[in-house]
Amino acid sequence: SGGAQYVEIRSSNTYTESVSIVSIATTAANTLTLRAQAGQTPIINPATTTSCINIDATSYVTLQNLTLTGSTTHYGIMIGGLPGTGPWVGTSNNLTISGCKIYNNTHGISISGFAGNNMLIENCLIYSNKNDAIRCSPAQASMTGMQIINNTIYNNNVSGGSYGGIAIFATSTAYSVTTTIIKNNIIQVGLSASGDACLIFGSTTTGAVFPTYVSFTTCNYNDLYETGAGNWTGRLNTSTNEFTLANWKAASSVDANSIASLPIFVTAGT
């Protein structure tokens, strides 16, 4: 109780630990924010097999301006427990991840278990993770209101075992992800492996397809750039890979104003 609560990291040190935000009694009036103090660049690096930050059964949480790295077999941010195995504690609604740098983890951001509604991922830099930048695979409940906006995603899937971009997978015909907004993102794949894709929606790595799994309010104004043999732009509720942006637009009826242009970065990792 007592209104909005802030935990502010006031130095640019590296913290060799993980952060667990589980079963905290937050509300719309009593929110929780973990953030870097203005001008500071703290790094959370557990250097172990735990995730940098784990959120489960806690709503109204904001993560802001943090650097998350070094989770060698887990995730920069894990929401809802380990995909496929749990443990899954409960739903986490109204989460915001803003201005974070997430790199050198197994996945950048993983959303699983009971997941939650009204999640916003914005203004983040997500790169050089072993598998996907963002993987959403709810295993206990459907989701609505996912927003992925103004992020830069590049050179993920460095181990070659996944896709590298944004992946929203079906785990059961019982669950769906609806009213999704994906816009104004830069997504570059194919720098490290073949079989990369910018966007994967509605089908699993084993080929199972659930045709109504993912639906959009908006998916547009993105830069979807893939390079190299065997890499492709996207797949939406089908097993067919669309290898060019033009094919992706025609097959998905999304990304009408999106482009496929090589992003020229001034300095890698900034």
PDB file of C-alpha atoms in Angstrom:
ATOM      1  CA  SER A   1       0.000   0.000   0.000  1.00  0.00           C
ATOM      2  CA  GLY A   2       0.996   3.663  -0.119  1.00  0.00           C
ATOM      3  CA  GLY A   3       0.883   4.407  -3.851  1.00  0.00           C
ATOM      4  CA  ALA A   4       3.523   3.925  -6.524  1.00  0.00           C
ATOM      5  CA  GLN A   5       6.747   2.313  -5.295  1.00  0.00           C
ATOM      6  CA  TYR A   6      10.142   2.898  -6.964  1.00  0.00           C
ATOM      7  CA  VAL A   7      13.346   0.896  -6.640  1.00  0.00           C
ATOM      8  CA  GLU A   8      16.084   3.000  -8.208  1.00  0.00           C
ATOM      9  CA  ILE A   9      19.614   1.793  -8.936  1.00  0.00           C
ATOM     10  CA  ARG A  10      21.894   4.763  -8.355  1.00  0.00           C
ATOM     11  CA  SER A  11      25.231   3.623  -9.747  1.00  0.00           C
ATOM     12  CA  SER A  12      26.608   2.208 -12.979  1.00  0.00           C
ATOM     13  CA  ASN A  13      28.004  -0.904 -11.308  1.00  0.00           C
ATOM     14  CA  THR A  14      27.606  -4.504 -12.491  1.00  0.00           C
ATOM     15  CA  TYR A  15      25.411  -6.486 -10.099  1.00  0.00           C
ATOM     16  CA  THR A  16      26.187 -10.205 -10.160  1.00  0.00           C
ATOM     17  CA  GLU A  17      22.778 -11.366  -9.052  1.00  0.00           C
ATOM     18  CA  SER A  18      19.277 -12.002 -10.338  1.00  0.00           C
ATOM     19  CA  VAL A  19      16.069 -10.173  -9.418  1.00  0.00           C
ATOM     20  CA  SER A  20      12.882 -12.078  -8.549  1.00  0.00           C
ATOM     21  CA  ILE A  21       9.535 -10.244  -8.575  1.00  0.00           C
ATOM     22  CA  VAL A  22       7.061 -12.975  -7.648  1.00  0.00           C
ATOM     23  CA  SER A  23       3.677 -12.866  -5.889  1.00  0.00           C
ATOM     24  CA  ILE A  24       3.889  -9.215  -4.853  1.00  0.00           C
ATOM     25  CA  ALA A  25       0.547  -7.593  -4.060  1.00  0.00           C
ATOM     26  CA  THR A  26       0.598  -4.647  -6.470  1.00  0.00           C
ATOM     27  CA  THR A  27      -2.481  -2.839  -7.792  1.00  0.00           C
ATOM     28  CA  ALA A  28      -3.282  -0.089 -10.292  1.00  0.00           C
ATOM     29  CA  ALA A  29      -2.848   2.391  -7.442  1.00  0.00           C
ATOM     30  CA  ASN A  30       0.166   0.633  -5.902  1.00  0.00           C
ATOM     31  CA  THR A  31       2.556  -0.004  -8.782  1.00  0.00           C
ATOM     32  CA  LEU A  32       6.188  -1.138  -8.708  1.00  0.00           C
ATOM     33  CA  THR A  33       8.999   0.324 -10.837  1.00  0.00           C
ATOM     34  CA  LEU A  34      12.579  -0.955 -10.995  1.00  0.00           C
ATOM     35  CA  ARG A  35      14.721   1.558 -12.871  1.00  0.00           C
ATOM     36  CA  ALA A  36      18.128   3.110 -13.321  1.00  0.00           C
ATOM     37  CA  GLN A  37      18.667   6.569 -11.900  1.00  0.00           C
ATOM     38  CA  ALA A  38      18.983   9.212 -14.602  1.00  0.00           C
ATOM     39  CA  GLY A  39      22.539   9.225 -15.964  1.00  0.00           C
ATOM     40  CA  GLN A  40      23.398   5.769 -14.585  1.00  0.00           C
ATOM     41  CA  THR A  41      23.794   2.521 -16.565  1.00  0.00           C
ATOM     42  CA  PRO A  42      23.580  -0.369 -14.104  1.00  0.00           C
ATOM     43  CA  ILE A  43      24.140  -3.893 -15.423  1.00  0.00           C
ATOM     44  CA  ILE A  44      22.414  -6.957 -13.981  1.00  0.00           C
ATOM     45  CA  ASN A  45      24.513 -10.009 -14.838  1.00  0.00           C
ATOM     46  CA  PRO A  46      23.719 -13.129 -12.796  1.00  0.00           C
ATOM     47  CA  ALA A  47      26.563 -15.057 -14.493  1.00  0.00           C
ATOM     48  CA  THR A  48      24.618 -18.235 -13.653  1.00  0.00           C
ATOM     49  CA  THR A  49      21.778 -20.348 -14.983  1.00  0.00           C
ATOM     50  CA  THR A  50      19.109 -18.023 -13.573  1.00  0.00           C
ATOM     51  CA  SER A  51      17.362 -15.248 -15.477  1.00  0.00           C
ATOM     52  CA  CYS A  52      18.423 -11.651 -14.936  1.00  0.00           C
ATOM     53  CA  ILE A  53      14.867 -10.714 -13.903  1.00  0.00           C
ATOM     54  CA  ASN A  54      12.013 -13.127 -13.163  1.00  0.00           C
ATOM     55  CA  ILE A  55       8.423 -11.837 -12.925  1.00  0.00           C
ATOM     56  CA  ASP A  56       5.513 -14.106 -12.009  1.00  0.00           C
ATOM     57  CA  ALA A  57       2.102 -13.566 -10.411  1.00  0.00           C
ATOM     58  CA  THR A  58       2.801  -9.827 -10.059  1.00  0.00           C
ATOM     59  CA  SER A  59       1.048  -7.092 -12.027  1.00  0.00           C
ATOM     60  CA  TYR A  60       1.646  -3.359 -12.576  1.00  0.00           C
ATOM     61  CA  VAL A  61       5.435  -3.661 -12.832  1.00  0.00           C
ATOM     62  CA  THR A  62       7.708  -1.403 -14.905  1.00  0.00           C
ATOM     63  CA  LEU A  63      11.348  -2.174 -15.775  1.00  0.00           C
ATOM     64  CA  GLN A  64      13.117   0.913 -17.074  1.00  0.00           C
ATOM     65  CA  ASN A  65      16.578   1.688 -18.479  1.00  0.00           C
ATOM     66  CA  LEU A  66      18.304  -1.468 -17.271  1.00  0.00           C
ATOM     67  CA  THR A  67      21.068  -3.506 -18.921  1.00  0.00           C
ATOM     68  CA  LEU A  68      20.469  -7.251 -18.654  1.00  0.00           C
ATOM     69  CA  THR A  69      23.104  -9.747 -19.761  1.00  0.00           C
ATOM     70  CA  GLY A  70      24.936 -12.981 -18.946  1.00  0.00           C
ATOM     71  CA  SER A  71      22.034 -15.366 -18.323  1.00  0.00           C
ATOM     72  CA  THR A  72      23.743 -18.198 -20.162  1.00  0.00           C
ATOM     73  CA  THR A  73      20.943 -20.787 -20.117  1.00  0.00           C
ATOM     74  CA  HIS A  74      17.961 -18.626 -19.208  1.00  0.00           C
ATOM     75  CA  TYR A  75      16.589 -15.216 -20.090  1.00  0.00           C
ATOM     76  CA  GLY A  76      17.198 -11.522 -19.826  1.00  0.00           C
ATOM     77  CA  ILE A  77      13.622 -11.201 -18.595  1.00  0.00           C
ATOM     78  CA  MET A  78      11.474 -14.238 -17.801  1.00  0.00           C
ATOM     79  CA  ILE A  79       7.749 -13.609 -17.334  1.00  0.00           C
ATOM     80  CA  GLY A  80       5.575 -16.486 -16.132  1.00  0.00           C
ATOM     81  CA  GLY A  81       8.126 -19.227 -15.487  1.00  0.00           C
ATOM     82  CA  LEU A  82      10.172 -21.522 -17.716  1.00  0.00           C
ATOM     83  CA  PRO A  83       8.526 -22.287 -21.083  1.00  0.00           C
ATOM     84  CA  GLY A  84       7.177 -25.816 -21.183  1.00  0.00           C
ATOM     85  CA  THR A  85       8.099 -26.760 -17.629  1.00  0.00           C
ATOM     86  CA  GLY A  86       7.196 -23.966 -15.204  1.00  0.00           C
ATOM     87  CA  PRO A  87       6.764 -23.671 -12.329  1.00  0.00           C
ATOM     88  CA  TRP A  88       3.894 -21.327 -13.213  1.00  0.00           C
ATOM     89  CA  VAL A  89       2.598 -19.297 -10.294  1.00  0.00           C
ATOM     90  CA  GLY A  90       0.006 -16.876 -11.688  1.00  0.00           C
ATOM     91  CA  THR A  91      -0.929 -14.100 -14.082  1.00  0.00           C
ATOM     92  CA  SER A  92       1.115 -10.900 -14.485  1.00  0.00           C
ATOM     93  CA  ASN A  93      -0.920  -8.099 -16.077  1.00  0.00           C
ATOM     94  CA  ASN A  94       0.004  -4.540 -17.035  1.00  0.00           C
ATOM     95  CA  LEU A  95       3.767  -4.945 -17.352  1.00  0.00           C
ATOM     96  CA  THR A  96       6.025  -2.395 -19.064  1.00  0.00           C
ATOM     97  CA  ILE A  97       9.595  -2.989 -20.249  1.00  0.00           C
ATOM     98  CA  SER A  98      11.043   0.300 -21.446  1.00  0.00           C
ATOM     99  CA  GLY A  99      14.462   1.491 -22.555  1.00  0.00           C
ATOM    100  CA  CYS A 100      16.301  -1.693 -21.597  1.00  0.00           C
ATOM    101  CA  LYS A 101      19.412  -3.151 -23.248  1.00  0.00           C
ATOM    102  CA  ILE A 102      19.211  -6.964 -23.342  1.00  0.00           C
ATOM    103  CA  TYR A 103      22.025  -9.055 -24.812  1.00  0.00           C
ATOM    104  CA  ASN A 104      24.043 -12.288 -24.465  1.00  0.00           C
ATOM    105  CA  ASN A 105      21.255 -14.306 -22.862  1.00  0.00           C
ATOM    106  CA  THR A 106      19.526 -17.455 -24.105  1.00  0.00           C
ATOM    107  CA  HIS A 107      16.433 -15.446 -25.056  1.00  0.00           C
ATOM    108  CA  GLY A 108      16.055 -11.719 -24.624  1.00  0.00           C
ATOM    109  CA  ILE A 109      12.499 -11.736 -23.222  1.00  0.00           C
ATOM    110  CA  SER A 110      10.463 -14.896 -22.579  1.00  0.00           C
ATOM    111  CA  ILE A 111       6.729 -14.832 -21.789  1.00  0.00           C
ATOM    112  CA  SER A 112       5.150 -18.143 -20.797  1.00  0.00           C
ATOM    113  CA  GLY A 113       2.950 -19.841 -18.201  1.00  0.00           C
ATOM    114  CA  PHE A 114      -0.126 -17.812 -17.278  1.00  0.00           C
ATOM    115  CA  ALA A 115       1.532 -14.812 -18.977  1.00  0.00           C
ATOM    116  CA  GLY A 116      -0.818 -11.807 -18.664  1.00  0.00           C
ATOM    117  CA  ASN A 117      -2.663  -9.043 -20.467  1.00  0.00           C
ATOM    118  CA  ASN A 118      -1.640  -5.525 -21.467  1.00  0.00           C
ATOM    119  CA  MET A 119       2.124  -5.932 -21.777  1.00  0.00           C
ATOM    120  CA  LEU A 120       4.214  -3.178 -23.354  1.00  0.00           C
ATOM    121  CA  ILE A 121       7.776  -3.643 -24.648  1.00  0.00           C
ATOM    122  CA  GLU A 122       9.099  -0.338 -25.962  1.00  0.00           C
ATOM    123  CA  ASN A 123      12.329   1.465 -26.854  1.00  0.00           C
ATOM    124  CA  CYS A 124      14.513  -1.547 -26.053  1.00  0.00           C
ATOM    125  CA  LEU A 125      17.742  -2.696 -27.688  1.00  0.00           C
ATOM    126  CA  ILE A 126      17.792  -6.511 -27.910  1.00  0.00           C
ATOM    127  CA  TYR A 127      20.771  -8.159 -29.598  1.00  0.00           C
ATOM    128  CA  SER A 128      23.249 -11.068 -29.629  1.00  0.00           C
ATOM    129  CA  ASN A 129      21.041 -13.426 -27.630  1.00  0.00           C
ATOM    130  CA  LYS A 130      21.418 -17.148 -28.361  1.00  0.00           C
ATOM    131  CA  ASN A 131      17.858 -17.589 -29.613  1.00  0.00           C
ATOM    132  CA  ASP A 132      14.897 -15.215 -30.016  1.00  0.00           C
ATOM    133  CA  ALA A 133      14.822 -11.570 -29.053  1.00  0.00           C
ATOM    134  CA  ILE A 134      11.219 -11.880 -27.807  1.00  0.00           C
ATOM    135  CA  ARG A 135       9.468 -15.232 -27.381  1.00  0.00           C
ATOM    136  CA  CYS A 136       5.845 -15.376 -26.246  1.00  0.00           C
ATOM    137  CA  SER A 137       4.431 -18.865 -25.650  1.00  0.00           C
ATOM    138  CA  PRO A 138       1.633 -18.748 -23.044  1.00  0.00           C
ATOM    139  CA  ALA A 139       1.005 -22.233 -21.679  1.00  0.00           C
ATOM    140  CA  GLN A 140      -1.779 -21.714 -19.139  1.00  0.00           C
ATOM    141  CA  ALA A 141      -4.003 -18.868 -20.401  1.00  0.00           C
ATOM    142  CA  SER A 142      -4.719 -16.646 -23.399  1.00  0.00           C
ATOM    143  CA  MET A 143      -3.318 -13.135 -23.724  1.00  0.00           C
ATOM    144  CA  THR A 144      -4.624  -9.832 -25.033  1.00  0.00           C
ATOM    145  CA  GLY A 145      -3.155  -6.377 -25.449  1.00  0.00           C
ATOM    146  CA  MET A 146       0.502  -7.226 -26.239  1.00  0.00           C
ATOM    147  CA  GLN A 147       2.342  -4.155 -27.594  1.00  0.00           C
ATOM    148  CA  ILE A 148       5.868  -4.275 -29.070  1.00  0.00           C
ATOM    149  CA  ILE A 149       6.804  -0.759 -30.191  1.00  0.00           C
ATOM    150  CA  ASN A 150       9.946   1.190 -31.174  1.00  0.00           C
ATOM    151  CA  ASN A 151      12.467  -1.568 -30.446  1.00  0.00           C
ATOM    152  CA  THR A 152      15.745  -2.365 -32.192  1.00  0.00           C
ATOM    153  CA  ILE A 153      16.333  -6.107 -32.596  1.00  0.00           C
ATOM    154  CA  TYR A 154      19.378  -7.493 -34.389  1.00  0.00           C
ATOM    155  CA  ASN A 155      21.826 -10.393 -34.571  1.00  0.00           C
ATOM    156  CA  ASN A 156      19.935 -12.747 -32.267  1.00  0.00           C
ATOM    157  CA  ASN A 157      19.820 -16.540 -32.721  1.00  0.00           C
ATOM    158  CA  VAL A 158      23.601 -16.615 -32.548  1.00  0.00           C
ATOM    159  CA  SER A 159      23.462 -20.340 -31.681  1.00  0.00           C
ATOM    160  CA  GLY A 160      21.347 -21.140 -34.744  1.00  0.00           C
ATOM    161  CA  GLY A 161      18.651 -23.017 -32.840  1.00  0.00           C
ATOM    162  CA  SER A 162      15.683 -20.683 -33.235  1.00  0.00           C
ATOM    163  CA  TYR A 163      14.522 -17.666 -35.295  1.00  0.00           C
ATOM    164  CA  GLY A 164      16.039 -14.525 -33.830  1.00  0.00           C
ATOM    165  CA  GLY A 165      13.209 -12.017 -34.123  1.00  0.00           C
ATOM    166  CA  ILE A 166       9.776 -11.877 -32.470  1.00  0.00           C
ATOM    167  CA  ALA A 167       8.175 -15.303 -32.004  1.00  0.00           C
ATOM    168  CA  ILE A 168       4.620 -15.768 -30.714  1.00  0.00           C
ATOM    169  CA  PHE A 169       3.997 -19.506 -30.634  1.00  0.00           C
ATOM    170  CA  ALA A 170       0.963 -21.649 -30.105  1.00  0.00           C
ATOM    171  CA  THR A 171       1.183 -24.216 -27.332  1.00  0.00           C
ATOM    172  CA  SER A 172      -2.449 -25.397 -27.428  1.00  0.00           C
ATOM    173  CA  THR A 173      -5.656 -24.759 -29.332  1.00  0.00           C
ATOM    174  CA  ALA A 174      -7.042 -23.536 -26.010  1.00  0.00           C
ATOM    175  CA  TYR A 175      -4.963 -20.340 -25.974  1.00  0.00           C
ATOM    176  CA  SER A 176      -4.610 -17.279 -28.202  1.00  0.00           C
ATOM    177  CA  VAL A 177      -2.861 -13.914 -28.341  1.00  0.00           C
ATOM    178  CA  THR A 178      -5.225 -11.176 -29.545  1.00  0.00           C
ATOM    179  CA  THR A 179      -5.337  -7.395 -30.143  1.00  0.00           C
ATOM    180  CA  THR A 180      -1.585  -7.436 -30.701  1.00  0.00           C
ATOM    181  CA  ILE A 181       0.252  -4.239 -31.741  1.00  0.00           C
ATOM    182  CA  ILE A 182       3.701  -4.514 -33.355  1.00  0.00           C
ATOM    183  CA  LYS A 183       4.920  -1.285 -34.928  1.00  0.00           C
ATOM    184  CA  ASN A 184       7.919   0.985 -35.509  1.00  0.00           C
ATOM    185  CA  ASN A 185      10.453  -1.766 -34.814  1.00  0.00           C
ATOM    186  CA  ILE A 186      13.779  -2.431 -36.546  1.00  0.00           C
ATOM    187  CA  ILE A 187      14.326  -6.188 -36.867  1.00  0.00           C
ATOM    188  CA  GLN A 188      17.436  -7.528 -38.588  1.00  0.00           C
ATOM    189  CA  VAL A 189      18.083 -11.276 -38.791  1.00  0.00           C
ATOM    190  CA  GLY A 190      20.456 -13.591 -40.612  1.00  0.00           C
ATOM    191  CA  LEU A 191      23.798 -12.278 -39.415  1.00  0.00           C
ATOM    192  CA  SER A 192      24.717 -15.404 -37.450  1.00  0.00           C
ATOM    193  CA  ALA A 193      22.680 -18.330 -38.768  1.00  0.00           C
ATOM    194  CA  SER A 194      20.396 -19.611 -41.494  1.00  0.00           C
ATOM    195  CA  GLY A 195      16.715 -20.292 -40.815  1.00  0.00           C
ATOM    196  CA  ASP A 196      16.242 -16.919 -39.125  1.00  0.00           C
ATOM    197  CA  ALA A 197      12.979 -14.987 -39.370  1.00  0.00           C
ATOM    198  CA  CYS A 198      11.856 -11.511 -38.363  1.00  0.00           C
ATOM    199  CA  LEU A 199       8.324 -12.477 -37.289  1.00  0.00           C
ATOM    200  CA  ILE A 200       6.876 -15.892 -36.372  1.00  0.00           C
ATOM    201  CA  PHE A 201       3.218 -15.989 -35.358  1.00  0.00           C
ATOM    202  CA  GLY A 202       0.906 -18.861 -34.573  1.00  0.00           C
ATOM    203  CA  SER A 203       2.902 -22.026 -35.237  1.00  0.00           C
ATOM    204  CA  THR A 204       5.331 -24.103 -33.239  1.00  0.00           C
ATOM    205  CA  THR A 205       8.845 -25.268 -33.970  1.00  0.00           C
ATOM    206  CA  THR A 206       7.421 -28.780 -34.482  1.00  0.00           C
ATOM    207  CA  GLY A 207       5.144 -27.563 -37.285  1.00  0.00           C
ATOM    208  CA  ALA A 208       1.792 -27.620 -35.467  1.00  0.00           C
ATOM    209  CA  VAL A 209      -0.423 -24.803 -36.714  1.00  0.00           C
ATOM    210  CA  PHE A 210      -3.339 -23.181 -34.898  1.00  0.00           C
ATOM    211  CA  PRO A 211      -4.960 -20.855 -37.479  1.00  0.00           C
ATOM    212  CA  THR A 212      -6.622 -18.381 -35.096  1.00  0.00           C
ATOM    213  CA  TYR A 213      -3.839 -18.189 -32.551  1.00  0.00           C
ATOM    214  CA  VAL A 214      -2.520 -14.654 -33.210  1.00  0.00           C
ATOM    215  CA  SER A 215      -4.547 -11.624 -34.296  1.00  0.00           C
ATOM    216  CA  PHE A 216      -3.569  -7.985 -34.669  1.00  0.00           C
ATOM    217  CA  THR A 217      -4.863  -4.533 -34.026  1.00  0.00           C
ATOM    218  CA  THR A 218      -1.757  -3.208 -35.803  1.00  0.00           C
ATOM    219  CA  CYS A 219       1.367  -4.748 -37.324  1.00  0.00           C
ATOM    220  CA  ASN A 220       2.924  -2.022 -39.452  1.00  0.00           C
ATOM    221  CA  TYR A 221       5.666   0.564 -39.982  1.00  0.00           C
ATOM    222  CA  ASN A 222       8.430  -1.922 -39.177  1.00  0.00           C
ATOM    223  CA  ASP A 223      11.810  -2.399 -40.847  1.00  0.00           C
ATOM    224  CA  LEU A 224      11.991  -6.166 -41.472  1.00  0.00           C
ATOM    225  CA  TYR A 225      15.410  -6.953 -42.901  1.00  0.00           C
ATOM    226  CA  GLU A 226      16.703 -10.462 -43.424  1.00  0.00           C
ATOM    227  CA  THR A 227      19.962 -11.358 -45.084  1.00  0.00           C
ATOM    228  CA  GLY A 228      21.652 -14.590 -46.061  1.00  0.00           C
ATOM    229  CA  ALA A 229      20.492 -17.853 -47.588  1.00  0.00           C
ATOM    230  CA  GLY A 230      17.642 -19.673 -45.876  1.00  0.00           C
ATOM    231  CA  ASN A 231      16.375 -16.703 -43.893  1.00  0.00           C
ATOM    232  CA  TRP A 232      12.914 -15.246 -44.267  1.00  0.00           C
ATOM    233  CA  THR A 233      10.591 -12.418 -43.278  1.00  0.00           C
ATOM    234  CA  GLY A 234       7.662 -14.056 -41.530  1.00  0.00           C
ATOM    235  CA  ARG A 235       4.982 -16.677 -40.958  1.00  0.00           C
ATOM    236  CA  LEU A 236       1.438 -16.042 -39.711  1.00  0.00           C
ATOM    237  CA  ASN A 237      -0.819 -18.884 -38.515  1.00  0.00           C
ATOM    238  CA  THR A 238       0.502 -21.230 -41.210  1.00  0.00           C
ATOM    239  CA  SER A 239       3.451 -23.498 -41.913  1.00  0.00           C
ATOM    240  CA  THR A 240       4.450 -21.493 -45.006  1.00  0.00           C
ATOM    241  CA  ASN A 241       7.549 -19.309 -44.739  1.00  0.00           C
ATOM    242  CA  GLU A 242       7.392 -15.991 -46.585  1.00  0.00           C
ATOM    243  CA  PHE A 243      10.907 -15.268 -47.815  1.00  0.00           C
ATOM    244  CA  THR A 244      10.407 -11.660 -48.954  1.00  0.00           C
ATOM    245  CA  LEU A 245       8.625  -8.660 -47.525  1.00  0.00           C
ATOM    246  CA  ALA A 246       6.351  -8.522 -50.568  1.00  0.00           C
ATOM    247  CA  ASN A 247       5.289 -12.140 -50.055  1.00  0.00           C
ATOM    248  CA  TRP A 248       4.811 -11.533 -46.341  1.00  0.00           C
ATOM    249  CA  LYS A 249       2.554  -8.545 -46.974  1.00  0.00           C
ATOM    250  CA  ALA A 250       0.445 -10.463 -49.469  1.00  0.00           C
ATOM    251  CA  ALA A 251       0.100 -13.566 -47.303  1.00  0.00           C
ATOM    252  CA  SER A 252      -0.499 -11.865 -43.953  1.00  0.00           C
ATOM    253  CA  SER A 253      -2.342  -8.638 -44.868  1.00  0.00           C
ATOM    254  CA  VAL A 254      -0.160  -6.806 -42.328  1.00  0.00           C
ATOM    255  CA  ASP A 255       2.914  -4.549 -42.574  1.00  0.00           C
ATOM    256  CA  ALA A 256       1.469  -2.597 -45.508  1.00  0.00           C
ATOM    257  CA  ASN A 257       3.753   0.381 -44.809  1.00  0.00           C
ATOM    258  CA  SER A 258       6.751  -1.577 -43.564  1.00  0.00           C
ATOM    259  CA  ILE A 259      10.101  -1.687 -45.355  1.00  0.00           C
ATOM    260  CA  ALA A 260      13.044  -4.050 -45.746  1.00  0.00           C
ATOM    261  CA  SER A 261      16.071  -1.781 -45.502  1.00  0.00           C
ATOM    262  CA  LEU A 262      19.499  -2.530 -44.068  1.00  0.00           C
ATOM    263  CA  PRO A 263      19.742  -0.623 -40.780  1.00  0.00           C
ATOM    264  CA  ILE A 264      23.010   1.283 -40.559  1.00  0.00           C
ATOM    265  CA  PHE A 265      24.100   1.419 -36.933  1.00  0.00           C
ATOM    266  CA  VAL A 266      26.621   4.036 -35.857  1.00  0.00           C
ATOM    267  CA  THR A 267      28.046   1.845 -33.092  1.00  0.00           C
ATOM    268  CA  ALA A 268      27.110  -1.763 -32.379  1.00  0.00           C
ATOM    269  CA  GLY A 269      25.404  -2.289 -29.062  1.00  0.00           C
ATOM    270  CA  THR A 270      24.368   1.324 -28.418  1.00  0.00           C
TER     271      THR A 270
END
